[in-house]
């Protein structure tokens, strides 16, 4: 279990935000297939659930046992929210196949709380981090040939 899983399970929204801003992934899974969203839903941490959905976590992700975050939700409010988001995700997939309007995950909130989270996020300076992270070039691979002994290179040459 990673730090983001633990923070989601214990209800630490600020820690989750910090971990994501430091490069943590909402897509990380445990050996059993649990995502941070599973842990937040299981612990009935509705604010974290909304935040993770806003950050693009898959609401349709299932564990190895076949459980979705809505299946493990600890209360009805969280379960209803996640089921609504799953329905929006299904509609978005159908719409993408038909090349029509795309439904964003944050539109599954019927209370306007996601707007509050967006405002808090922009105050923290976290707006658009996902795009920034994906646009950064990957680090080049480091050559490790200097670690090879001279005996190794001589043995390779003899084999040829």
PDB file of C-alpha atoms in Angstrom:
ATOM      1  CA  UNK A   1       0.000   0.000   0.000  1.00  0.00           C
ATOM      2  CA  UNK A   2       1.391   3.363  -1.036  1.00  0.00           C
ATOM      3  CA  UNK A   3       1.278   6.628   0.863  1.00  0.00           C
ATOM      4  CA  UNK A   4      -1.614   7.901  -1.238  1.00  0.00           C
ATOM      5  CA  UNK A   5      -3.620   4.774  -0.399  1.00  0.00           C
ATOM      6  CA  UNK A   6      -2.964   5.217   3.307  1.00  0.00           C
ATOM      7  CA  UNK A   7      -3.811   8.940   3.264  1.00  0.00           C
ATOM      8  CA  UNK A   8      -7.032   8.204   1.354  1.00  0.00           C
ATOM      9  CA  UNK A   9      -7.968   5.470   3.797  1.00  0.00           C
ATOM     10  CA  UNK A  10      -7.413   7.683   6.841  1.00  0.00           C
ATOM     11  CA  UNK A  11      -9.176  10.739   5.385  1.00  0.00           C
ATOM     12  CA  UNK A  12      -6.222  13.124   5.061  1.00  0.00           C
ATOM     13  CA  UNK A  13      -7.269  15.364   2.164  1.00  0.00           C
ATOM     14  CA  UNK A  14      -4.321  17.753   2.452  1.00  0.00           C
ATOM     15  CA  UNK A  15      -1.856  14.843   2.434  1.00  0.00           C
ATOM     16  CA  UNK A  16      -3.532  13.420  -0.677  1.00  0.00           C
ATOM     17  CA  UNK A  17      -3.268  16.831  -2.368  1.00  0.00           C
ATOM     18  CA  UNK A  18       0.385  17.132  -1.397  1.00  0.00           C
ATOM     19  CA  UNK A  19       1.201  13.640  -2.650  1.00  0.00           C
ATOM     20  CA  UNK A  20      -0.501  14.288  -5.987  1.00  0.00           C
ATOM     21  CA  UNK A  21       1.225  17.645  -6.396  1.00  0.00           C
ATOM     22  CA  UNK A  22       4.552  15.923  -5.688  1.00  0.00           C
ATOM     23  CA  UNK A  23       3.992  13.484  -8.539  1.00  0.00           C
ATOM     24  CA  UNK A  24       1.911  10.742  -6.941  1.00  0.00           C
ATOM     25  CA  UNK A  25      -0.500   8.914  -9.197  1.00  0.00           C
ATOM     26  CA  UNK A  26      -4.233   8.460  -8.743  1.00  0.00           C
ATOM     27  CA  UNK A  27      -3.867   5.363 -10.896  1.00  0.00           C
ATOM     28  CA  UNK A  28      -1.647   3.469  -8.437  1.00  0.00           C
ATOM     29  CA  UNK A  29      -3.017   0.124  -7.312  1.00  0.00           C
ATOM     30  CA  UNK A  30      -2.189  -2.347  -4.566  1.00  0.00           C
ATOM     31  CA  UNK A  31      -1.537  -6.053  -5.022  1.00  0.00           C
ATOM     32  CA  UNK A  32      -5.257  -6.661  -4.534  1.00  0.00           C
ATOM     33  CA  UNK A  33      -6.168  -4.072  -7.160  1.00  0.00           C
ATOM     34  CA  UNK A  34      -7.360  -1.354  -4.767  1.00  0.00           C
ATOM     35  CA  UNK A  35      -6.995   2.268  -5.862  1.00  0.00           C
ATOM     36  CA  UNK A  36      -6.904   5.333  -3.595  1.00  0.00           C
ATOM     37  CA  UNK A  37     -10.569   5.821  -4.549  1.00  0.00           C
ATOM     38  CA  UNK A  38     -11.436   2.376  -3.157  1.00  0.00           C
ATOM     39  CA  UNK A  39      -9.856   3.287   0.181  1.00  0.00           C
ATOM     40  CA  UNK A  40     -11.501   6.728   0.343  1.00  0.00           C
ATOM     41  CA  UNK A  41     -14.909   5.254  -0.512  1.00  0.00           C
ATOM     42  CA  UNK A  42     -14.499   2.426   1.974  1.00  0.00           C
ATOM     43  CA  UNK A  43     -13.670   4.914   4.726  1.00  0.00           C
ATOM     44  CA  UNK A  44     -16.607   7.189   3.767  1.00  0.00           C
ATOM     45  CA  UNK A  45     -14.284  10.127   3.078  1.00  0.00           C
ATOM     46  CA  UNK A  46     -16.580  11.961   0.676  1.00  0.00           C
ATOM     47  CA  UNK A  47     -14.343  15.019   0.184  1.00  0.00           C
ATOM     48  CA  UNK A  48     -11.424  12.808  -0.853  1.00  0.00           C
ATOM     49  CA  UNK A  49     -13.684  10.797  -3.165  1.00  0.00           C
ATOM     50  CA  UNK A  50     -14.805  13.997  -4.902  1.00  0.00           C
ATOM     51  CA  UNK A  51     -11.230  15.271  -5.115  1.00  0.00           C
ATOM     52  CA  UNK A  52      -9.918  12.019  -6.622  1.00  0.00           C
ATOM     53  CA  UNK A  53     -12.759  11.951  -9.168  1.00  0.00           C
ATOM     54  CA  UNK A  54     -11.921  15.535 -10.105  1.00  0.00           C
ATOM     55  CA  UNK A  55      -8.285  14.520 -10.561  1.00  0.00           C
ATOM     56  CA  UNK A  56      -9.300  11.867 -13.075  1.00  0.00           C
ATOM     57  CA  UNK A  57      -9.239   8.610 -11.148  1.00  0.00           C
ATOM     58  CA  UNK A  58     -11.116   5.777 -12.849  1.00  0.00           C
ATOM     59  CA  UNK A  59     -14.460   5.302 -11.109  1.00  0.00           C
ATOM     60  CA  UNK A  60     -14.889   2.033 -12.995  1.00  0.00           C
ATOM     61  CA  UNK A  61     -11.671   0.428 -11.707  1.00  0.00           C
ATOM     62  CA  UNK A  62     -12.245  -2.949 -10.081  1.00  0.00           C
ATOM     63  CA  UNK A  63     -10.231  -4.984  -7.619  1.00  0.00           C
ATOM     64  CA  UNK A  64      -9.055  -8.509  -8.326  1.00  0.00           C
ATOM     65  CA  UNK A  65     -12.228  -9.615  -6.530  1.00  0.00           C
ATOM     66  CA  UNK A  66     -14.304  -7.550  -8.984  1.00  0.00           C
ATOM     67  CA  UNK A  67     -15.329  -4.797  -6.543  1.00  0.00           C
ATOM     68  CA  UNK A  68     -15.725  -1.222  -7.769  1.00  0.00           C
ATOM     69  CA  UNK A  69     -15.333   1.796  -5.459  1.00  0.00           C
ATOM     70  CA  UNK A  70     -19.147   2.064  -5.330  1.00  0.00           C
ATOM     71  CA  UNK A  71     -19.333  -1.555  -4.141  1.00  0.00           C
ATOM     72  CA  UNK A  72     -17.046  -0.905  -1.165  1.00  0.00           C
ATOM     73  CA  UNK A  73     -18.495   2.522  -0.283  1.00  0.00           C
ATOM     74  CA  UNK A  74     -19.059   2.968   3.441  1.00  0.00           C
ATOM     75  CA  UNK A  75     -22.165   5.150   3.225  1.00  0.00           C
ATOM     76  CA  UNK A  76     -25.076   5.809   0.887  1.00  0.00           C
ATOM     77  CA  UNK A  77     -23.981   9.341  -0.064  1.00  0.00           C
ATOM     78  CA  UNK A  78     -20.602   8.137  -1.317  1.00  0.00           C
ATOM     79  CA  UNK A  79     -22.133   5.129  -3.040  1.00  0.00           C
ATOM     80  CA  UNK A  80     -24.742   7.242  -4.859  1.00  0.00           C
ATOM     81  CA  UNK A  81     -22.108   9.748  -5.969  1.00  0.00           C
ATOM     82  CA  UNK A  82     -19.841   6.989  -7.322  1.00  0.00           C
ATOM     83  CA  UNK A  83     -22.705   5.206  -9.076  1.00  0.00           C
ATOM     84  CA  UNK A  84     -23.683   8.486 -10.720  1.00  0.00           C
ATOM     85  CA  UNK A  85     -20.072   9.000 -11.813  1.00  0.00           C
ATOM     86  CA  UNK A  86     -19.928   5.452 -13.197  1.00  0.00           C
ATOM     87  CA  UNK A  87     -23.061   6.156 -15.221  1.00  0.00           C
ATOM     88  CA  UNK A  88     -21.511   9.380 -16.552  1.00  0.00           C
ATOM     89  CA  UNK A  89     -18.355   7.444 -17.464  1.00  0.00           C
ATOM     90  CA  UNK A  90     -20.416   4.864 -19.353  1.00  0.00           C
ATOM     91  CA  UNK A  91     -22.243   7.621 -21.226  1.00  0.00           C
ATOM     92  CA  UNK A  92     -18.945   9.326 -22.014  1.00  0.00           C
ATOM     93  CA  UNK A  93     -17.579   6.086 -23.458  1.00  0.00           C
ATOM     94  CA  UNK A  94     -20.659   5.644 -25.647  1.00  0.00           C
ATOM     95  CA  UNK A  95     -20.468   9.294 -26.714  1.00  0.00           C
ATOM     96  CA  UNK A  96     -16.783   8.932 -27.580  1.00  0.00           C
ATOM     97  CA  UNK A  97     -17.601   5.974 -29.773  1.00  0.00           C
ATOM     98  CA  UNK A  98     -20.301   8.012 -31.520  1.00  0.00           C
ATOM     99  CA  UNK A  99     -17.985  11.068 -31.645  1.00  0.00           C
ATOM    100  CA  UNK A 100     -20.431  13.339 -29.855  1.00  0.00           C
ATOM    101  CA  UNK A 101     -20.230  15.496 -26.741  1.00  0.00           C
ATOM    102  CA  UNK A 102     -17.860  14.277 -24.018  1.00  0.00           C
ATOM    103  CA  UNK A 103     -19.089  14.230 -20.409  1.00  0.00           C
ATOM    104  CA  UNK A 104     -16.409  15.161 -17.878  1.00  0.00           C
ATOM    105  CA  UNK A 105     -16.168  13.287 -14.551  1.00  0.00           C
ATOM    106  CA  UNK A 106     -16.681  16.451 -12.484  1.00  0.00           C
ATOM    107  CA  UNK A 107     -20.142  16.871 -14.027  1.00  0.00           C
ATOM    108  CA  UNK A 108     -21.383  13.935 -11.960  1.00  0.00           C
ATOM    109  CA  UNK A 109     -21.577  16.137  -8.862  1.00  0.00           C
ATOM    110  CA  UNK A 110     -25.075  17.418  -8.270  1.00  0.00           C
ATOM    111  CA  UNK A 111     -24.151  19.631  -5.322  1.00  0.00           C
ATOM    112  CA  UNK A 112     -21.601  22.020  -6.822  1.00  0.00           C
ATOM    113  CA  UNK A 113     -18.977  20.874  -4.313  1.00  0.00           C
ATOM    114  CA  UNK A 114     -16.498  20.171  -7.070  1.00  0.00           C
ATOM    115  CA  UNK A 115     -16.470  23.892  -7.861  1.00  0.00           C
ATOM    116  CA  UNK A 116     -15.362  24.502  -4.272  1.00  0.00           C
ATOM    117  CA  UNK A 117     -12.616  21.911  -4.682  1.00  0.00           C
ATOM    118  CA  UNK A 118     -11.501  23.556  -7.937  1.00  0.00           C
ATOM    119  CA  UNK A 119     -11.344  26.898  -6.188  1.00  0.00           C
ATOM    120  CA  UNK A 120      -9.301  25.409  -3.326  1.00  0.00           C
ATOM    121  CA  UNK A 121      -7.034  23.698  -5.827  1.00  0.00           C
ATOM    122  CA  UNK A 122      -6.373  26.883  -7.760  1.00  0.00           C
ATOM    123  CA  UNK A 123      -5.597  28.634  -4.472  1.00  0.00           C
ATOM    124  CA  UNK A 124      -3.048  25.908  -3.737  1.00  0.00           C
ATOM    125  CA  UNK A 125      -1.549  26.354  -7.202  1.00  0.00           C
ATOM    126  CA  UNK A 126      -2.428  22.818  -8.285  1.00  0.00           C
ATOM    127  CA  UNK A 127      -4.580  23.755 -11.281  1.00  0.00           C
ATOM    128  CA  UNK A 128      -3.510  22.014 -14.478  1.00  0.00           C
ATOM    129  CA  UNK A 129      -0.837  19.843 -12.888  1.00  0.00           C
ATOM    130  CA  UNK A 130      -1.846  16.786 -14.854  1.00  0.00           C
ATOM    131  CA  UNK A 131      -1.169  18.570 -18.129  1.00  0.00           C
ATOM    132  CA  UNK A 132       2.167  19.861 -16.840  1.00  0.00           C
ATOM    133  CA  UNK A 133       3.271  16.408 -15.753  1.00  0.00           C
ATOM    134  CA  UNK A 134       2.356  14.825 -19.070  1.00  0.00           C
ATOM    135  CA  UNK A 135       4.087  17.531 -21.121  1.00  0.00           C
ATOM    136  CA  UNK A 136       7.433  17.176 -19.342  1.00  0.00           C
ATOM    137  CA  UNK A 137       9.985  15.246 -21.371  1.00  0.00           C
ATOM    138  CA  UNK A 138      11.108  11.936 -19.978  1.00  0.00           C
ATOM    139  CA  UNK A 139      14.562  11.718 -18.485  1.00  0.00           C
ATOM    140  CA  UNK A 140      17.050  10.084 -20.838  1.00  0.00           C
ATOM    141  CA  UNK A 141      18.326   6.662 -19.932  1.00  0.00           C
ATOM    142  CA  UNK A 142      21.671   6.675 -18.189  1.00  0.00           C
ATOM    143  CA  UNK A 143      24.491   4.737 -19.801  1.00  0.00           C
ATOM    144  CA  UNK A 144      25.864   2.173 -17.369  1.00  0.00           C
ATOM    145  CA  UNK A 145      28.711   0.905 -19.519  1.00  0.00           C
ATOM    146  CA  UNK A 146      31.248   2.420 -17.114  1.00  0.00           C
ATOM    147  CA  UNK A 147      30.168  -0.172 -14.534  1.00  0.00           C
ATOM    148  CA  UNK A 148      31.252  -3.044 -16.706  1.00  0.00           C
ATOM    149  CA  UNK A 149      34.638  -4.594 -15.843  1.00  0.00           C
ATOM    150  CA  UNK A 150      37.315  -4.775 -18.476  1.00  0.00           C
ATOM    151  CA  UNK A 151      37.300  -8.549 -17.976  1.00  0.00           C
ATOM    152  CA  UNK A 152      33.652  -8.604 -19.076  1.00  0.00           C
ATOM    153  CA  UNK A 153      34.384  -6.780 -22.327  1.00  0.00           C
ATOM    154  CA  UNK A 154      37.339  -9.053 -23.050  1.00  0.00           C
ATOM    155  CA  UNK A 155      35.156 -12.127 -22.453  1.00  0.00           C
ATOM    156  CA  UNK A 156      32.524 -10.749 -24.837  1.00  0.00           C
ATOM    157  CA  UNK A 157      35.149 -10.188 -27.532  1.00  0.00           C
ATOM    158  CA  UNK A 158      36.546 -13.721 -27.107  1.00  0.00           C
ATOM    159  CA  UNK A 159      33.078 -15.237 -27.556  1.00  0.00           C
ATOM    160  CA  UNK A 160      32.647 -13.503 -30.898  1.00  0.00           C
TER     161      UNK A 160
END
